[in-house]
Amino acid sequence: MSNLDFKSIIEGTGYNQFGKKVLATQIRFSTLEALFEVDREVQRKLDPVRRSEIREFILSSLKGKDFYFSPFIFSARGAFTQTNLGWALEPGSKLYILDGQHRSSAMSSALSHLKSQKETAEETGNEKEAVKIQGYIDKLKAYPVAMQVYLDLTQQEERQLFTDINTERKEAHIGLIMQYDHRDPYTELTRNVARLLQDQFEIEQELSRLTIENTAVTSLTIMRKCLLALFEGNLTVKKGNANFGKYTPIEVLEISQAFFQSWQQLFPKQMTNRKKYVTGLTGIQVALALTIYELTKKHSMPHLEAIKQLKNLKPNCSWKHDDPLFAHLYDPATRRIKHHSSTTSIQRTAFKFIAMLNTERIGFP
């Protein structure tokens, strides 16, 4: 892509599809970010939960193999003209996204997340980590986005195409995956633990996100995130074989059950009152699991012993939103903690838990 008389020139191939002109092309995500907009009269409202799930998949993939997305679909609304050098986008014009809103928003969110992590690494003097994160940032900015751009659709035709795309393609609901998927070890473990706990507290079986009004302590989806953090310290997407270390399947189940049962002694009786307490929030529950993982690694402590140490948080934490322990998340305007479930927030919360336990001098070597 280059500039000519302030016009963006894009290389690509033009063709006709169902009587409509279409441009097939590929550009860097950092370039695409500046070129597209969302028309709310055409697009549906963005689902933040879905965006978060895709973002975590992207962040995980950046640290391993490449990830692949199907082509994004845009409407140019007549803004492109064909020239000898390629397809010229008129100055100030935008592309309107028809399919890929959640993926593009998740990529932008992943970039913001990585930049925040890099700043944290720089501020704490961890130059090696900052350099590594910058590599992820560069990789994501350079990600080649495959695109199909309809050149001359009317707004009504855009709505019809958007409807057709989203009617034909249905994705499995995360609640169904948690209930019926037998391929993932952590999902299977989550269901087994939930069955053992069903008489002790309420667990949401379908919803992945719990509202203030929900009476469940946690959900299958959140429990899986806790278990992944508990055994592997992983706060992103996990696929493939689980890594339970040297624990046997029976020990893994015992440890998992013990972790969730510890909440009954650690949390206040009204633990599901999300207006008053933070104990029913995803980020807090996962941070506790990550705390256990960190104790096992830094202090060579077995999981069951580390879980017992959590009781030492109780005398020093009210679990209320304005507790000093959650000052890094607290919003005085709403009098509640916010943004508690991002990877960075979970890590910071876990570190605060560990610092409090260290202050108590509970026999760490």
mmCIF file of C-alpha atoms in Angstrom:
data_model
loop_
_atom_site.group_PDB
_atom_site.id
_atom_site.type_symbol
_atom_site.label_atom_id
_atom_site.label_comp_id
_atom_site.label_asym_id
_atom_site.label_seq_id
_atom_site.Cartn_x
_atom_site.Cartn_y
_atom_site.Cartn_z
ATOM 1 C CA MET A 1 0.000 0.000 0.000
ATOM 2 C CA SER A 2 1.307 3.494 -0.875
ATOM 3 C CA ASN A 3 0.125 7.095 -1.140
ATOM 4 C CA LEU A 4 -0.547 8.985 -4.370
ATOM 5 C CA ASP A 5 -2.003 12.497 -4.202
ATOM 6 C CA PHE A 6 -3.190 11.654 -0.684
ATOM 7 C CA LYS A 7 -5.135 8.661 -2.005
ATOM 8 C CA SER A 8 -4.599 5.221 -0.545
ATOM 9 C CA ILE A 9 -3.646 2.741 -3.251
ATOM 10 C CA ILE A 10 -4.479 -0.887 -2.527
ATOM 11 C CA GLU A 11 -3.441 -3.833 -4.627
ATOM 12 C CA GLY A 12 -6.041 -6.499 -5.218
ATOM 13 C CA THR A 13 -8.204 -8.396 -7.658
ATOM 14 C CA GLY A 14 -11.619 -7.248 -8.769
ATOM 15 C CA TYR A 15 -14.394 -9.656 -9.714
ATOM 16 C CA ASN A 16 -18.174 -9.918 -9.894
ATOM 17 C CA GLN A 17 -20.241 -11.899 -7.385
ATOM 18 C CA PHE A 18 -24.010 -12.198 -7.793
ATOM 19 C CA GLY A 19 -23.910 -9.168 -10.046
ATOM 20 C CA LYS A 20 -21.969 -7.048 -7.548
ATOM 21 C CA LYS A 21 -18.407 -5.766 -7.915
ATOM 22 C CA VAL A 22 -16.030 -7.098 -5.269
ATOM 23 C CA LEU A 23 -12.386 -6.391 -4.481
ATOM 24 C CA ALA A 24 -10.313 -9.190 -2.950
ATOM 25 C CA THR A 25 -7.255 -7.867 -1.134
ATOM 26 C CA GLN A 26 -5.056 -8.188 1.951
ATOM 27 C CA ILE A 27 -3.592 -5.437 4.158
ATOM 28 C CA ARG A 28 -1.842 -5.077 7.507
ATOM 29 C CA PHE A 29 -4.144 -4.752 10.503
ATOM 30 C CA SER A 30 -2.448 -1.506 11.602
ATOM 31 C CA THR A 31 -3.440 -0.009 8.234
ATOM 32 C CA LEU A 32 -6.944 -1.413 8.310
ATOM 33 C CA GLU A 33 -7.618 0.063 11.757
ATOM 34 C CA ALA A 34 -7.430 3.569 10.286
ATOM 35 C CA LEU A 35 -9.652 2.777 7.319
ATOM 36 C CA PHE A 36 -12.830 1.177 8.605
ATOM 37 C CA GLU A 37 -15.877 2.209 10.607
ATOM 38 C CA VAL A 38 -18.957 0.492 11.994
ATOM 39 C CA ASP A 39 -22.383 1.653 10.827
ATOM 40 C CA ARG A 40 -24.776 0.985 13.702
ATOM 41 C CA GLU A 41 -27.718 1.041 11.320
ATOM 42 C CA VAL A 42 -26.253 -2.041 9.646
ATOM 43 C CA GLN A 43 -24.280 -3.812 12.380
ATOM 44 C CA ARG A 44 -25.567 -5.331 15.593
ATOM 45 C CA LYS A 45 -24.365 -4.180 19.008
ATOM 46 C CA LEU A 46 -20.911 -5.481 19.890
ATOM 47 C CA ASP A 47 -20.878 -8.306 22.441
ATOM 48 C CA PRO A 48 -18.034 -7.561 24.930
ATOM 49 C CA VAL A 49 -17.956 -11.176 26.145
ATOM 50 C CA ARG A 50 -17.428 -12.503 22.643
ATOM 51 C CA ARG A 51 -14.775 -9.853 22.012
ATOM 52 C CA SER A 52 -12.992 -10.862 25.199
ATOM 53 C CA GLU A 53 -13.006 -14.538 24.212
ATOM 54 C CA ILE A 54 -11.534 -13.763 20.781
ATOM 55 C CA ARG A 55 -8.962 -11.403 22.332
ATOM 56 C CA GLU A 56 -7.752 -14.113 24.701
ATOM 57 C CA PHE A 57 -7.463 -16.501 21.755
ATOM 58 C CA ILE A 58 -5.363 -13.926 19.871
ATOM 59 C CA LEU A 59 -3.072 -13.231 22.847
ATOM 60 C CA SER A 60 -2.522 -16.935 23.378
ATOM 61 C CA SER A 61 -1.847 -17.535 19.678
ATOM 62 C CA LEU A 62 0.713 -14.740 19.466
ATOM 63 C CA LYS A 63 2.886 -16.665 21.918
ATOM 64 C CA GLY A 64 2.675 -19.858 19.902
ATOM 65 C CA LYS A 65 1.708 -20.657 16.365
ATOM 66 C CA ASP A 66 0.087 -18.269 13.914
ATOM 67 C CA PHE A 67 -3.680 -17.845 14.016
ATOM 68 C CA TYR A 68 -6.013 -17.655 11.042
ATOM 69 C CA PHE A 69 -9.247 -15.780 10.417
ATOM 70 C CA SER A 70 -11.610 -16.114 7.489
ATOM 71 C CA PRO A 71 -11.792 -13.012 5.234
ATOM 72 C CA PHE A 72 -13.344 -9.888 6.719
ATOM 73 C CA ILE A 73 -16.168 -8.412 4.613
ATOM 74 C CA PHE A 74 -16.512 -4.673 3.991
ATOM 75 C CA SER A 75 -18.590 -2.263 1.951
ATOM 76 C CA ALA A 76 -16.781 0.604 0.216
ATOM 77 C CA ARG A 77 -19.921 2.585 -0.733
ATOM 78 C CA GLY A 78 -18.374 3.706 -3.999
ATOM 79 C CA ALA A 79 -15.191 5.053 -2.383
ATOM 80 C CA PHE A 80 -12.836 2.934 -4.550
ATOM 81 C CA THR A 81 -11.828 3.687 -8.114
ATOM 82 C CA GLN A 82 -9.614 1.476 -10.250
ATOM 83 C CA THR A 83 -6.364 3.038 -11.502
ATOM 84 C CA ASN A 84 -3.283 1.819 -13.355
ATOM 85 C CA LEU A 85 -1.502 1.486 -9.999
ATOM 86 C CA GLY A 86 -4.281 -0.325 -8.172
ATOM 87 C CA TRP A 87 -7.489 0.512 -6.346
ATOM 88 C CA ALA A 88 -7.600 4.096 -5.054
ATOM 89 C CA LEU A 89 -9.523 4.976 -1.886
ATOM 90 C CA GLU A 90 -10.700 8.570 -1.921
ATOM 91 C CA PRO A 91 -9.200 10.791 0.818
ATOM 92 C CA GLY A 92 -11.270 10.760 3.999
ATOM 93 C CA SER A 93 -13.330 7.765 2.860
ATOM 94 C CA LYS A 94 -13.958 4.759 5.062
ATOM 95 C CA LEU A 95 -14.730 1.073 4.648
ATOM 96 C CA TYR A 96 -17.801 -0.156 6.514
ATOM 97 C CA ILE A 97 -17.454 -3.553 8.141
ATOM 98 C CA LEU A 98 -20.145 -6.151 7.438
ATOM 99 C CA ASP A 99 -18.490 -9.248 8.868
ATOM 100 C CA GLY A 100 -15.559 -9.243 11.306
ATOM 101 C CA GLN A 101 -16.632 -6.600 13.827
ATOM 102 C CA HIS A 102 -15.832 -8.768 16.853
ATOM 103 C CA ARG A 103 -12.559 -10.018 15.390
ATOM 104 C CA SER A 104 -11.338 -6.526 14.524
ATOM 105 C CA SER A 105 -12.429 -5.138 17.895
ATOM 106 C CA ALA A 106 -10.692 -8.061 19.642
ATOM 107 C CA MET A 107 -7.479 -7.357 17.733
ATOM 108 C CA SER A 108 -7.597 -3.694 18.774
ATOM 109 C CA SER A 109 -8.299 -4.738 22.358
ATOM 110 C CA ALA A 110 -5.373 -7.181 22.254
ATOM 111 C CA LEU A 111 -3.075 -4.383 21.084
ATOM 112 C CA SER A 112 -4.194 -2.125 23.949
ATOM 113 C CA HIS A 113 -3.725 -4.974 26.385
ATOM 114 C CA LEU A 114 -0.190 -5.683 25.148
ATOM 115 C CA LYS A 115 0.756 -1.998 25.297
ATOM 116 C CA SER A 116 -0.434 -1.873 28.914
ATOM 117 C CA GLN A 117 1.604 -4.976 29.736
ATOM 118 C CA LYS A 118 4.662 -3.456 28.085
ATOM 119 C CA GLU A 119 4.308 -0.257 30.136
ATOM 120 C CA THR A 120 4.068 -2.313 33.312
ATOM 121 C CA ALA A 121 7.209 -4.231 32.358
ATOM 122 C CA GLU A 122 9.073 -0.991 31.593
ATOM 123 C CA GLU A 123 7.976 0.656 34.839
ATOM 124 C CA THR A 124 9.148 -2.344 36.857
ATOM 125 C CA GLY A 125 12.511 -2.459 35.065
ATOM 126 C CA ASN A 126 11.817 -5.734 33.275
ATOM 127 C CA GLU A 127 13.426 -4.778 29.965
ATOM 128 C CA LYS A 128 13.571 -8.347 28.665
ATOM 129 C CA GLU A 129 9.822 -8.776 29.122
ATOM 130 C CA ALA A 130 9.133 -5.388 27.511
ATOM 131 C CA VAL A 131 11.139 -6.376 24.423
ATOM 132 C CA LYS A 132 9.262 -9.670 24.174
ATOM 133 C CA ILE A 133 5.882 -7.940 24.415
ATOM 134 C CA GLN A 134 6.931 -5.404 21.767
ATOM 135 C CA GLY A 135 7.541 -8.367 19.473
ATOM 136 C CA TYR A 136 3.935 -9.476 20.008
ATOM 137 C CA ILE A 137 2.725 -5.924 19.312
ATOM 138 C CA ASP A 138 4.678 -5.762 16.058
ATOM 139 C CA LYS A 139 3.393 -9.174 15.017
ATOM 140 C CA LEU A 140 -0.223 -8.184 15.604
ATOM 141 C CA LYS A 141 0.138 -4.840 13.831
ATOM 142 C CA ALA A 142 1.592 -6.629 10.819
ATOM 143 C CA TYR A 143 -1.101 -9.331 10.805
ATOM 144 C CA PRO A 144 -2.291 -9.738 7.189
ATOM 145 C CA VAL A 145 -6.066 -9.330 7.089
ATOM 146 C CA ALA A 146 -7.743 -10.997 4.126
ATOM 147 C CA MET A 147 -10.650 -8.886 2.862
ATOM 148 C CA GLN A 148 -13.590 -8.950 0.512
ATOM 149 C CA VAL A 149 -14.743 -5.413 -0.256
ATOM 150 C CA TYR A 150 -18.103 -4.869 -1.965
ATOM 151 C CA LEU A 151 -17.643 -1.742 -4.010
ATOM 152 C CA ASP A 152 -21.130 -0.406 -4.673
ATOM 153 C CA LEU A 153 -23.739 -1.831 -2.285
ATOM 154 C CA THR A 154 -26.619 0.305 -1.093
ATOM 155 C CA GLN A 155 -27.195 0.502 2.651
ATOM 156 C CA GLN A 156 -30.231 -1.751 2.281
ATOM 157 C CA GLU A 157 -28.109 -4.311 0.432
ATOM 158 C CA GLU A 158 -25.533 -4.093 3.229
ATOM 159 C CA ARG A 159 -28.204 -4.940 5.796
ATOM 160 C CA GLN A 160 -29.360 -7.868 3.696
ATOM 161 C CA LEU A 161 -25.832 -9.209 3.264
ATOM 162 C CA PHE A 162 -25.126 -8.834 6.977
ATOM 163 C CA THR A 163 -28.337 -10.725 7.786
ATOM 164 C CA ASP A 164 -27.522 -13.478 5.290
ATOM 165 C CA ILE A 165 -24.020 -13.943 6.682
ATOM 166 C CA ASN A 166 -25.150 -14.172 10.295
ATOM 167 C CA THR A 167 -28.155 -16.363 9.527
ATOM 168 C CA GLU A 168 -26.081 -18.946 7.711
ATOM 169 C CA ARG A 169 -23.229 -19.103 10.215
ATOM 170 C CA LYS A 170 -24.062 -20.098 13.772
ATOM 171 C CA GLU A 171 -21.416 -20.630 16.427
ATOM 172 C CA ALA A 172 -21.755 -22.975 19.377
ATOM 173 C CA HIS A 173 -22.823 -21.217 22.570
ATOM 174 C CA ILE A 174 -20.102 -21.360 25.233
ATOM 175 C CA GLY A 175 -22.622 -22.761 27.714
ATOM 176 C CA LEU A 176 -23.332 -25.706 25.428
ATOM 177 C CA ILE A 177 -19.621 -26.292 24.965
ATOM 178 C CA MET A 178 -19.098 -26.423 28.729
ATOM 179 C CA GLN A 179 -21.962 -28.882 29.162
ATOM 180 C CA TYR A 180 -21.297 -31.269 26.303
ATOM 181 C CA ASP A 181 -17.721 -31.004 25.032
ATOM 182 C CA HIS A 182 -15.787 -34.161 25.911
ATOM 183 C CA ARG A 183 -12.587 -33.331 24.039
ATOM 184 C CA ASP A 184 -11.140 -30.757 26.436
ATOM 185 C CA PRO A 185 -9.655 -32.085 29.734
ATOM 186 C CA TYR A 186 -10.343 -28.862 31.640
ATOM 187 C CA THR A 187 -13.968 -28.766 30.532
ATOM 188 C CA GLU A 188 -14.387 -32.381 31.609
ATOM 189 C CA LEU A 189 -12.715 -31.649 34.962
ATOM 190 C CA THR A 190 -14.956 -28.612 35.475
ATOM 191 C CA ARG A 191 -18.108 -30.665 35.003
ATOM 192 C CA ASN A 192 -16.883 -33.361 37.401
ATOM 193 C CA VAL A 193 -16.037 -30.800 40.105
ATOM 194 C CA ALA A 194 -19.365 -29.020 39.607
ATOM 195 C CA ARG A 195 -21.225 -32.284 40.199
ATOM 196 C CA LEU A 196 -19.372 -32.749 43.499
ATOM 197 C CA LEU A 197 -20.237 -29.196 44.584
ATOM 198 C CA GLN A 198 -23.844 -29.038 43.413
ATOM 199 C CA ASP A 199 -25.234 -29.501 46.928
ATOM 200 C CA GLN A 200 -22.912 -26.890 48.436
ATOM 201 C CA PHE A 201 -23.499 -23.792 46.298
ATOM 202 C CA GLU A 202 -25.234 -22.743 43.126
ATOM 203 C CA ILE A 203 -23.287 -22.942 39.866
ATOM 204 C CA GLU A 204 -24.530 -21.355 36.640
ATOM 205 C CA GLN A 205 -24.586 -24.071 33.975
ATOM 206 C CA GLU A 206 -25.164 -22.032 30.799
ATOM 207 C CA LEU A 207 -24.232 -18.373 31.085
ATOM 208 C CA SER A 208 -20.567 -17.417 30.879
ATOM 209 C CA ARG A 209 -21.102 -13.940 32.305
ATOM 210 C CA LEU A 210 -22.942 -13.476 35.602
ATOM 211 C CA THR A 211 -25.003 -10.339 36.184
ATOM 212 C CA ILE A 212 -25.481 -8.591 39.519
ATOM 213 C CA GLU A 213 -28.896 -10.236 39.837
ATOM 214 C CA ASN A 214 -27.596 -13.787 39.260
ATOM 215 C CA THR A 215 -27.777 -15.891 42.432
ATOM 216 C CA ALA A 216 -25.069 -18.378 41.391
ATOM 217 C CA VAL A 217 -21.670 -18.197 43.085
ATOM 218 C CA THR A 218 -19.840 -18.927 39.839
ATOM 219 C CA SER A 219 -20.361 -20.541 36.433
ATOM 220 C CA LEU A 220 -18.930 -23.535 34.595
ATOM 221 C CA THR A 221 -17.087 -21.150 32.284
ATOM 222 C CA ILE A 222 -15.502 -19.224 35.177
ATOM 223 C CA MET A 223 -14.641 -22.443 37.001
ATOM 224 C CA ARG A 224 -12.741 -23.675 33.952
ATOM 225 C CA LYS A 225 -10.757 -20.421 33.908
ATOM 226 C CA CYS A 226 -9.974 -20.915 37.600
ATOM 227 C CA LEU A 227 -8.744 -24.469 37.063
ATOM 228 C CA LEU A 228 -6.558 -23.441 34.150
ATOM 229 C CA ALA A 229 -4.962 -20.736 36.310
ATOM 230 C CA LEU A 230 -4.741 -23.112 39.295
ATOM 231 C CA PHE A 231 -2.702 -25.818 37.569
ATOM 232 C CA GLU A 232 -0.910 -23.980 34.751
ATOM 233 C CA GLY A 233 -0.980 -20.279 35.588
ATOM 234 C CA ASN A 234 -2.665 -19.761 32.226
ATOM 235 C CA LEU A 235 -5.059 -16.818 31.919
ATOM 236 C CA THR A 236 -5.773 -17.144 28.218
ATOM 237 C CA VAL A 237 -7.123 -19.782 25.856
ATOM 238 C CA LYS A 238 -6.013 -23.387 26.308
ATOM 239 C CA LYS A 239 -6.335 -26.114 23.723
ATOM 240 C CA GLY A 240 -4.814 -29.555 23.609
ATOM 241 C CA ASN A 241 -3.465 -31.646 26.474
ATOM 242 C CA ALA A 242 -3.707 -30.419 30.053
ATOM 243 C CA ASN A 243 -0.591 -30.110 32.199
ATOM 244 C CA PHE A 244 -1.379 -31.270 35.736
ATOM 245 C CA GLY A 245 2.246 -31.920 36.628
ATOM 246 C CA LYS A 246 2.847 -35.064 38.678
ATOM 247 C CA TYR A 247 -0.648 -35.204 40.111
ATOM 248 C CA THR A 248 -2.777 -38.265 39.445
ATOM 249 C CA PRO A 249 -6.345 -37.811 38.111
ATOM 250 C CA ILE A 250 -7.736 -38.486 41.591
ATOM 251 C CA GLU A 251 -5.406 -35.886 43.127
ATOM 252 C CA VAL A 252 -6.340 -33.341 40.445
ATOM 253 C CA LEU A 253 -10.019 -33.784 41.279
ATOM 254 C CA GLU A 254 -9.310 -33.538 45.029
ATOM 255 C CA ILE A 255 -7.295 -30.336 44.606
ATOM 256 C CA SER A 256 -9.935 -28.777 42.362
ATOM 257 C CA GLN A 257 -12.734 -29.556 44.776
ATOM 258 C CA ALA A 258 -10.701 -28.261 47.726
ATOM 259 C CA PHE A 259 -10.076 -24.942 45.978
ATOM 260 C CA PHE A 260 -13.750 -24.169 45.411
ATOM 261 C CA GLN A 261 -14.774 -25.488 48.828
ATOM 262 C CA SER A 262 -12.275 -23.106 50.458
ATOM 263 C CA TRP A 263 -14.493 -20.222 49.355
ATOM 264 C CA GLN A 264 -17.072 -21.211 51.957
ATOM 265 C CA GLN A 265 -14.610 -20.466 54.777
ATOM 266 C CA LEU A 266 -12.847 -17.582 53.028
ATOM 267 C CA PHE A 267 -15.729 -15.551 51.594
ATOM 268 C CA PRO A 268 -18.552 -13.809 53.515
ATOM 269 C CA LYS A 269 -21.898 -15.595 53.822
ATOM 270 C CA GLN A 270 -23.448 -13.279 51.231
ATOM 271 C CA MET A 271 -20.728 -14.091 48.705
ATOM 272 C CA THR A 272 -23.183 -13.883 45.785
ATOM 273 C CA ASN A 273 -24.165 -10.299 46.645
ATOM 274 C CA ARG A 274 -22.141 -8.662 43.880
ATOM 275 C CA LYS A 275 -23.333 -5.181 44.823
ATOM 276 C CA LYS A 276 -21.729 -5.459 48.253
ATOM 277 C CA TYR A 277 -18.892 -7.969 47.763
ATOM 278 C CA VAL A 278 -16.389 -8.766 45.013
ATOM 279 C CA THR A 279 -16.410 -12.507 45.718
ATOM 280 C CA GLY A 280 -18.837 -13.320 42.902
ATOM 281 C CA LEU A 281 -16.745 -11.587 40.238
ATOM 282 C CA THR A 282 -14.739 -13.484 37.639
ATOM 283 C CA GLY A 283 -11.462 -11.603 38.086
ATOM 284 C CA ILE A 284 -11.371 -12.162 41.847
ATOM 285 C CA GLN A 285 -12.085 -15.883 41.612
ATOM 286 C CA VAL A 286 -9.462 -16.449 38.911
ATOM 287 C CA ALA A 287 -6.935 -14.291 40.814
ATOM 288 C CA LEU A 288 -7.301 -16.582 43.833
ATOM 289 C CA ALA A 289 -6.585 -19.585 41.619
ATOM 290 C CA LEU A 290 -3.532 -17.837 40.180
ATOM 291 C CA THR A 291 -2.384 -17.095 43.737
ATOM 292 C CA ILE A 292 -2.343 -20.833 44.473
ATOM 293 C CA TYR A 293 -0.335 -21.509 41.320
ATOM 294 C CA GLU A 294 2.235 -18.835 42.213
ATOM 295 C CA LEU A 295 2.609 -20.222 45.749
ATOM 296 C CA THR A 296 3.287 -23.708 44.409
ATOM 297 C CA LYS A 297 5.957 -22.391 42.049
ATOM 298 C CA LYS A 298 7.701 -19.795 44.190
ATOM 299 C CA HIS A 299 7.537 -21.640 47.511
ATOM 300 C CA SER A 300 7.593 -25.277 46.322
ATOM 301 C CA MET A 301 4.309 -25.792 48.107
ATOM 302 C CA PRO A 302 1.862 -28.587 47.196
ATOM 303 C CA HIS A 303 -1.492 -27.340 45.913
ATOM 304 C CA LEU A 304 -3.491 -28.563 48.890
ATOM 305 C CA GLU A 305 -1.128 -26.807 51.312
ATOM 306 C CA ALA A 306 -1.285 -23.600 49.273
ATOM 307 C CA ILE A 307 -5.081 -23.717 49.301
ATOM 308 C CA LYS A 308 -5.026 -23.915 53.110
ATOM 309 C CA GLN A 309 -2.984 -20.695 53.221
ATOM 310 C CA LEU A 310 -5.851 -18.726 51.678
ATOM 311 C CA LYS A 311 -7.615 -18.620 55.059
ATOM 312 C CA ASN A 312 -4.980 -16.080 56.145
ATOM 313 C CA LEU A 313 -6.546 -13.531 53.796
ATOM 314 C CA LYS A 314 -9.806 -13.498 55.748
ATOM 315 C CA PRO A 315 -8.731 -11.421 58.783
ATOM 316 C CA ASN A 316 -7.307 -8.691 56.557
ATOM 317 C CA CYS A 317 -9.831 -8.479 53.728
ATOM 318 C CA SER A 318 -13.487 -7.449 53.941
ATOM 319 C CA TRP A 319 -14.094 -8.501 50.304
ATOM 320 C CA LYS A 320 -16.018 -5.254 49.817
ATOM 321 C CA HIS A 321 -15.474 -3.216 46.674
ATOM 322 C CA ASP A 322 -13.749 -0.379 48.539
ATOM 323 C CA ASP A 323 -11.358 -2.653 50.433
ATOM 324 C CA PRO A 324 -7.779 -1.264 50.070
ATOM 325 C CA LEU A 325 -6.732 -4.606 48.598
ATOM 326 C CA PHE A 326 -8.704 -3.732 45.458
ATOM 327 C CA ALA A 327 -7.646 -0.091 45.196
ATOM 328 C CA HIS A 328 -6.094 -0.782 41.789
ATOM 329 C CA LEU A 329 -9.565 -1.688 40.477
ATOM 330 C CA TYR A 330 -11.829 0.587 42.505
ATOM 331 C CA ASP A 331 -13.861 3.296 40.781
ATOM 332 C CA PRO A 332 -14.946 5.948 43.332
ATOM 333 C CA ALA A 333 -17.635 7.223 40.966
ATOM 334 C CA THR A 334 -19.535 3.940 40.921
ATOM 335 C CA ARG A 335 -18.177 2.701 44.285
ATOM 336 C CA ARG A 336 -17.363 -0.636 42.711
ATOM 337 C CA ILE A 337 -14.345 -2.330 41.205
ATOM 338 C CA LYS A 338 -14.131 -2.361 37.411
ATOM 339 C CA HIS A 339 -12.131 -4.142 34.696
ATOM 340 C CA HIS A 340 -11.272 -6.917 37.137
ATOM 341 C CA SER A 341 -11.180 -9.750 34.596
ATOM 342 C CA SER A 342 -8.459 -8.596 32.198
ATOM 343 C CA THR A 343 -5.230 -10.585 32.290
ATOM 344 C CA THR A 344 -3.269 -7.652 33.722
ATOM 345 C CA SER A 345 -5.859 -6.981 36.442
ATOM 346 C CA ILE A 346 -5.990 -10.641 37.477
ATOM 347 C CA GLN A 347 -2.199 -10.754 37.739
ATOM 348 C CA ARG A 348 -2.065 -7.573 39.830
ATOM 349 C CA THR A 349 -4.796 -8.838 42.142
ATOM 350 C CA ALA A 350 -3.006 -12.171 42.601
ATOM 351 C CA PHE A 351 0.244 -10.370 43.423
ATOM 352 C CA LYS A 352 -1.598 -8.334 46.067
ATOM 353 C CA PHE A 353 -3.002 -11.515 47.590
ATOM 354 C CA ILE A 354 0.492 -13.013 47.695
ATOM 355 C CA ALA A 355 1.957 -9.837 49.222
ATOM 356 C CA MET A 356 -0.651 -9.970 51.990
ATOM 357 C CA LEU A 357 0.114 -13.626 52.665
ATOM 358 C CA ASN A 358 3.839 -12.872 52.787
ATOM 359 C CA THR A 359 3.189 -10.060 55.252
ATOM 360 C CA GLU A 360 1.425 -12.534 57.499
ATOM 361 C CA ARG A 361 4.617 -14.616 57.559
ATOM 362 C CA ILE A 362 2.828 -17.908 57.320
ATOM 363 C CA GLY A 363 5.880 -20.091 57.097
ATOM 364 C CA PHE A 364 6.965 -19.581 53.517
ATOM 365 C CA PRO A 365 10.518 -20.868 52.986
#
